[in-house]
Amino acid sequence: MLAHEAKVFLSFKGKDTSHNFTDNLYAALYRKGIHTFRIDDLRGEDIAPGLLYAIEKSRLVLVILSHNYARSNWCLDELVRIMECREEMGKIVFPVFYHVDPSHVRNQKGSYGEAFAYHERNGFGHQTQRWRAALREVGILSGWHVHD
């Protein structure tokens, strides 16, 4: 799937969701004829520019917030850009709270609080303010809660 063809961009932590929820969601969207972009579609490309382009060109971004999403500085940087696109371009962002409480995302509690303690211990303290702001913003959006 080329980034310029995608209607939906999936942001997710592969370790948590890629072999179950995200794969099923991607397949369901595909069956409905909805062109969907996910990170797997960028294998072999320069990932940063390709990701930014895909986010900007997609009509809708589904952010699948899972237990380990905030552990990934890559996911958090991606989320910052997604929320910037929401503000600057009116991008539609729909969060999916996959086995996480939205208040934990919004307030960085539980696994999200643990992730930030990890980032601060490992030299990412200078970036945490932007990451926290993006999580607060996505955490207040209406979304879908999955507790299957």
Coordinates of N, CA and C in Angstrom, one line a residue:
M1 N 0.9 -1.2 0.0 CA 0.0 0.0 0.0 C 0.9 1.2 0.0
L2 N 0.8 2.1 -1.0 CA 1.5 3.3 -1.1 C 0.9 4.3 -0.1
A3 N 1.7 5.1 0.5 CA 1.2 6.1 1.5 C 0.2 7.0 0.9
H4 N 0.4 7.5 -0.4 CA -0.5 8.4 -1.0 C -1.9 7.8 -1.3
E5 N -2.0 6.5 -1.3 CA -3.3 5.9 -1.6 C -4.1 5.6 -0.3
A6 N -3.5 5.7 0.8 CA -4.2 5.3 2.1 C -5.2 6.3 2.5
K7 N -6.3 5.7 3.0 CA -7.4 6.6 3.6 C -7.3 6.6 5.1
V8 N -6.7 5.5 5.6 CA -6.6 5.3 7.1 C -5.2 5.0 7.4
F9 N -4.7 5.6 8.5 CA -3.3 5.3 9.0 C -3.5 4.6 10.3
L10 N -2.8 3.5 10.5 CA -2.9 2.8 11.8 C -1.6 3.1 12.6
S11 N -1.7 3.6 13.8 CA -0.6 3.8 14.7 C -0.8 2.8 15.8
F12 N 0.2 1.9 16.0 CA 0.1 0.9 17.0 C 1.5 0.4 17.4
K13 N 1.5 -0.3 18.6 CA 2.7 -0.9 19.1 C 2.6 -2.4 18.6
G14 N 3.4 -2.8 17.7 CA 3.3 -4.1 17.1 C 3.3 -5.3 18.1
K15 N 4.2 -5.2 19.1 CA 4.4 -6.2 20.0 C 3.1 -6.5 20.8
D16 N 2.3 -5.5 21.0 CA 1.0 -5.6 21.8 C -0.2 -6.1 20.9
T17 N -0.2 -5.6 19.7 CA -1.5 -5.8 18.9 C -1.4 -6.3 17.5
S18 N -0.2 -6.4 17.0 CA 0.0 -6.7 15.5 C -0.5 -8.0 15.1
H19 N -0.5 -9.1 15.9 CA -0.9 -10.4 15.5 C -2.3 -10.8 16.0
N20 N -3.1 -9.8 16.4 CA -4.4 -10.1 16.7 C -5.3 -8.9 16.3
F21 N -5.5 -8.0 17.2 CA -6.4 -6.9 17.0 C -6.1 -6.1 15.7
T22 N -4.9 -5.6 15.6 CA -4.5 -4.8 14.4 C -4.6 -5.5 13.1
D23 N -4.2 -6.8 13.1 CA -4.3 -7.6 11.9 C -5.7 -7.8 11.5
N24 N -6.6 -8.0 12.5 CA -8.0 -8.2 12.2 C -8.7 -6.9 11.7
L25 N -8.3 -5.8 12.3 CA -8.8 -4.5 11.9 C -8.4 -4.2 10.5
Y26 N -7.1 -4.4 10.2 CA -6.6 -4.1 8.9 C -7.3 -5.0 7.8
A27 N -7.5 -6.3 8.1 CA -8.2 -7.2 7.2 C -9.6 -6.7 7.0
A28 N -10.3 -6.3 8.0 CA -11.7 -5.9 7.9 C -11.8 -4.7 7.1
L29 N -10.9 -3.7 7.3 CA -10.9 -2.5 6.5 C -10.6 -2.8 5.0
Y30 N -9.7 -3.7 4.8 CA -9.3 -4.1 3.4 C -10.5 -4.8 2.7
R31 N -11.2 -5.6 3.4 CA -12.4 -6.3 2.8 C -13.5 -5.3 2.4
K32 N -13.5 -4.2 3.2 CA -14.5 -3.2 2.9 C -14.0 -2.2 1.8
G33 N -12.8 -2.4 1.3 CA -12.2 -1.6 0.3 C -11.6 -0.3 0.8
I34 N -11.3 -0.2 2.1 CA -10.7 1.0 2.7 C -9.2 0.8 2.7
H35 N -8.6 1.6 1.9 CA -7.1 1.5 1.8 C -6.5 2.0 3.2
T36 N -5.7 1.1 3.8 CA -5.2 1.4 5.1 C -3.7 1.2 5.1
F37 N -3.0 2.1 5.8 CA -1.6 2.1 5.9 C -1.1 1.7 7.3
R38 N -0.2 0.8 7.3 CA 0.4 0.4 8.6 C 1.9 0.3 8.4
I39 N 2.6 0.3 9.5 CA 4.1 0.3 9.4 C 4.7 -0.8 8.6
D40 N 4.0 -2.0 8.5 CA 4.5 -3.1 7.7 C 4.7 -2.7 6.3
D41 N 3.9 -1.7 5.8 CA 3.8 -1.3 4.4 C 5.1 -0.6 4.0
L42 N 6.0 -0.2 5.0 CA 7.2 0.6 4.7 C 8.4 -0.2 4.7
R43 N 8.4 -1.5 4.7 CA 9.6 -2.3 4.8 C 10.5 -2.0 3.6
G44 N 11.8 -1.7 3.9 CA 12.8 -1.4 2.9 C 12.8 0.1 2.5
E45 N 11.9 0.9 3.0 CA 11.9 2.3 2.7 C 12.6 3.1 3.9
D46 N 12.9 4.3 3.6 CA 13.4 5.2 4.6 C 12.2 5.6 5.5
I47 N 12.1 5.0 6.7 CA 10.9 5.0 7.5 C 10.4 6.4 7.9
A48 N 11.2 7.2 8.4 CA 10.7 8.5 8.9 C 10.0 9.4 7.9
P49 N 10.6 9.7 6.7 CA 9.8 10.5 5.7 C 8.6 9.7 5.2
G50 N 8.7 8.4 5.1 CA 7.5 7.7 4.6 C 6.4 7.7 5.6
L51 N 6.7 7.6 6.9 CA 5.7 7.7 7.9 C 5.0 9.0 8.0
L52 N 5.8 10.1 8.0 CA 5.3 11.4 8.0 C 4.3 11.7 6.8
Y53 N 4.8 11.2 5.7 CA 4.0 11.4 4.5 C 2.6 10.6 4.6
A54 N 2.7 9.4 5.1 CA 1.5 8.6 5.2 C 0.5 9.2 6.2
I55 N 1.0 9.7 7.3 CA 0.2 10.4 8.3 C -0.5 11.6 7.6
E56 N 0.3 12.4 7.0 CA -0.3 13.6 6.4 C -1.3 13.4 5.3
K57 N -1.1 12.3 4.5 CA -2.0 12.0 3.4 C -3.2 11.2 3.7
S58 N -3.2 10.5 4.8 CA -4.4 9.7 5.3 C -5.5 10.7 5.7
R59 N -6.7 10.2 5.5 CA -7.9 11.0 5.9 C -8.2 10.8 7.4
L60 N -7.9 9.6 7.9 CA -8.2 9.3 9.3 C -7.1 8.5 9.9
V61 N -6.8 8.8 11.1 CA -5.7 8.1 11.9 C -6.4 7.4 13.0
L62 N -6.2 6.1 13.1 CA -6.6 5.2 14.2 C -5.4 5.0 15.1
V63 N -5.4 5.5 16.3 CA -4.3 5.3 17.2 C -4.7 4.2 18.2
I64 N -4.0 3.1 18.1 CA -4.4 1.9 19.0 C -3.4 2.0 20.2
L65 N -4.0 2.5 21.3 CA -3.2 2.7 22.5 C -3.3 1.5 23.4
S66 N -2.2 0.8 23.5 CA -2.1 -0.5 24.2 C -1.2 -0.4 25.4
H67 N -1.0 -1.4 26.1 CA -0.2 -1.5 27.3 C 1.2 -0.9 27.1
N68 N 1.9 -1.3 26.1 CA 3.3 -0.9 25.8 C 3.4 0.2 24.8
Y69 N 2.4 0.8 24.4 CA 2.5 1.9 23.3 C 3.4 3.0 23.8
A70 N 3.3 3.5 25.0 CA 4.1 4.6 25.5 C 5.6 4.1 25.8
R71 N 5.9 2.9 25.8 CA 7.3 2.4 26.0 C 8.1 2.7 24.7
S72 N 7.5 2.9 23.6 CA 8.2 3.1 22.3 C 8.3 4.6 22.1
N73 N 9.6 5.1 22.1 CA 9.8 6.5 21.7 C 9.3 6.7 20.2
W74 N 9.4 5.7 19.4 CA 9.0 5.8 18.0 C 7.5 6.0 18.0
C75 N 6.7 5.2 18.7 CA 5.3 5.4 18.7 C 4.9 6.8 19.3
L76 N 5.6 7.3 20.3 CA 5.3 8.6 20.9 C 5.7 9.7 19.9
D77 N 6.8 9.6 19.2 CA 7.1 10.6 18.2 C 6.1 10.6 17.1
E78 N 5.6 9.4 16.7 CA 4.6 9.3 15.7 C 3.3 10.0 16.2
L79 N 2.9 9.8 17.5 CA 1.7 10.4 18.0 C 1.8 11.9 18.1
V80 N 3.0 12.4 18.4 CA 3.2 13.9 18.4 C 2.9 14.4 17.0
R81 N 3.4 13.8 16.0 CA 3.1 14.3 14.6 C 1.7 14.1 14.2
I82 N 1.0 13.0 14.7 CA -0.4 12.8 14.4 C -1.2 14.0 15.0
M83 N -0.9 14.3 16.2 CA -1.7 15.3 16.9 C -1.4 16.7 16.3
E84 N -0.1 16.9 15.8 CA 0.2 18.2 15.1 C -0.7 18.3 13.8
C85 N -0.8 17.1 13.1 CA -1.6 17.1 11.9 C -3.1 17.4 12.2
R86 N -3.5 16.9 13.4 CA -4.9 17.1 13.8 C -5.1 18.6 14.0
E87 N -4.2 19.3 14.6 CA -4.3 20.7 14.9 C -4.1 21.6 13.6
E88 N -3.1 21.2 12.8 CA -2.7 22.0 11.7 C -3.6 21.8 10.4
M89 N -4.0 20.5 10.3 CA -4.6 20.1 9.0 C -6.1 19.6 9.2
G90 N -6.5 19.6 10.5 CA -7.9 19.1 10.7 C -8.0 17.6 10.6
K91 N -6.8 16.9 10.7 CA -6.8 15.4 10.6 C -7.8 14.8 11.6
I92 N -8.5 13.8 11.2 CA -9.4 13.1 12.1 C -8.6 12.0 12.8
V93 N -8.6 12.1 14.1 CA -7.9 11.1 14.9 C -8.9 10.4 15.8
F94 N -8.9 9.1 15.8 CA -9.8 8.3 16.6 C -9.0 7.3 17.4
P95 N -9.0 7.5 18.7 CA -8.2 6.5 19.6 C -9.0 5.2 19.9
V96 N -8.2 4.2 19.9 CA -8.7 2.9 20.3 C -8.0 2.5 21.6
F97 N -8.7 2.4 22.7 CA -8.0 2.1 24.0 C -8.1 0.6 24.2
Y98 N -7.0 0.0 23.8 CA -6.9 -1.5 23.7 C -6.3 -2.0 25.1
H99 N -7.2 -2.4 25.9 CA -6.9 -3.0 27.2 C -6.2 -1.9 28.1
V100 N -6.5 -0.7 27.9 CA -6.0 0.4 28.7 C -7.1 1.4 29.1
D101 N -7.0 2.0 30.2 CA -8.0 3.0 30.7 C -7.6 4.3 30.1
P102 N -8.5 5.0 29.4 CA -8.2 6.3 28.9 C -7.6 7.3 29.9
S103 N -8.0 7.2 31.2 CA -7.4 8.1 32.2 C -5.9 7.8 32.4
H104 N -5.5 6.5 32.2 CA -4.1 6.2 32.3 C -3.3 6.8 31.2
V105 N -3.9 6.8 30.0 CA -3.3 7.5 28.9 C -3.2 9.0 29.1
R106 N -4.3 9.6 29.4 CA -4.4 11.0 29.6 C -3.5 11.5 30.8
N107 N -3.4 10.8 31.8 CA -2.6 11.2 33.0 C -1.3 10.5 33.2
Q108 N -0.9 9.6 32.3 CA 0.3 8.8 32.3 C 0.4 8.1 33.7
K109 N -0.6 7.3 33.9 CA -0.7 6.4 35.1 C -0.5 4.9 34.6
G110 N -0.4 4.0 35.5 CA -0.3 2.6 35.2 C 0.9 2.4 34.3
S111 N 0.7 1.6 33.2 CA 1.8 1.3 32.3 C 2.4 2.5 31.6
Y112 N 1.5 3.5 31.5 CA 2.0 4.8 30.9 C 2.9 5.6 31.8
G113 N 2.6 5.6 33.1 CA 3.5 6.2 34.0 C 4.8 5.4 34.1
E114 N 4.7 4.1 34.1 CA 6.0 3.3 34.1 C 6.8 3.6 32.9
A115 N 6.2 3.8 31.8 CA 6.9 4.0 30.5 C 7.7 5.4 30.6
F116 N 7.0 6.4 31.2 CA 7.7 7.7 31.3 C 8.8 7.6 32.3
A117 N 8.7 6.9 33.4 CA 9.8 6.7 34.3 C 11.0 6.1 33.6
Y118 N 10.7 5.1 32.7 CA 11.7 4.4 31.9 C 12.4 5.4 31.0
H119 N 11.6 6.2 30.3 CA 12.2 7.2 29.3 C 13.0 8.2 30.0
E120 N 12.6 8.7 31.2 CA 13.4 9.7 31.9 C 14.7 9.1 32.4
R121 N 14.7 7.8 32.9 CA 15.9 7.2 33.3 C 16.9 7.0 32.2
N122 N 16.4 6.8 30.9 CA 17.2 6.5 29.8 C 17.5 7.7 28.9
G123 N 17.4 8.9 29.4 CA 17.9 10.0 28.7 C 17.0 10.7 27.7
F124 N 15.7 10.4 27.8 CA 14.7 11.0 26.9 C 13.9 12.1 27.6
G125 N 14.4 12.5 28.7 CA 13.7 13.5 29.5 C 13.3 14.8 28.7
H126 N 14.2 15.2 27.8 CA 13.9 16.4 27.0 C 12.7 16.3 26.1
Q127 N 12.3 15.0 25.8 CA 11.2 14.8 24.8 C 9.9 14.5 25.6
T128 N 10.0 14.2 26.8 CA 8.8 13.8 27.5 C 7.7 14.8 27.6
Q129 N 8.0 16.1 27.6 CA 6.9 17.1 27.7 C 6.0 17.0 26.4
R130 N 6.6 16.9 25.2 CA 5.9 16.8 24.0 C 5.1 15.5 24.0
W131 N 5.7 14.4 24.4 CA 5.0 13.1 24.4 C 3.8 13.2 25.4
R132 N 4.0 13.7 26.6 CA 2.9 13.8 27.6 C 1.8 14.7 27.0
A133 N 2.1 15.8 26.4 CA 1.0 16.6 25.8 C 0.2 15.9 24.8
A134 N 0.9 15.1 23.9 CA 0.2 14.4 22.9 C -0.7 13.3 23.5
L135 N -0.2 12.6 24.5 CA -1.0 11.6 25.2 C -2.2 12.2 25.9
R136 N -2.0 13.4 26.6 CA -3.1 14.1 27.2 C -4.2 14.4 26.2
E137 N -3.8 14.9 25.0 CA -4.7 15.3 24.0 C -5.5 14.1 23.4
V138 N -4.8 13.1 23.1 CA -5.4 11.9 22.5 C -6.3 11.2 23.5
G139 N -5.9 11.3 24.8 CA -6.6 10.7 25.9 C -8.0 11.3 26.2
I140 N -8.2 12.5 25.8 CA -9.5 13.2 26.0 C -10.4 13.0 24.8
L141 N -9.9 12.5 23.7 CA -10.8 12.3 22.5 C -11.7 11.1 22.8
S142 N -12.9 11.3 22.2 CA -13.8 10.1 22.2 C -13.3 9.0 21.4
G143 N -13.3 7.8 21.9 CA -12.8 6.7 21.1 C -13.5 5.4 21.4
W144 N -12.8 4.3 21.1 CA -13.4 3.0 21.3 C -12.6 2.3 22.3
H145 N -13.2 1.7 23.3 CA -12.6 0.9 24.4 C -12.7 -0.6 24.1
V146 N -11.6 -1.3 24.0 CA -11.6 -2.7 23.7 C -11.1 -3.4 24.9
H147 N -11.9 -4.3 25.4 CA -11.5 -5.1 26.6 C -11.8 -6.6 26.3
D148 N -11.7 -7.1 25.1 CA -12.1 -8.4 24.7 C -11.5 -9.5 25.5

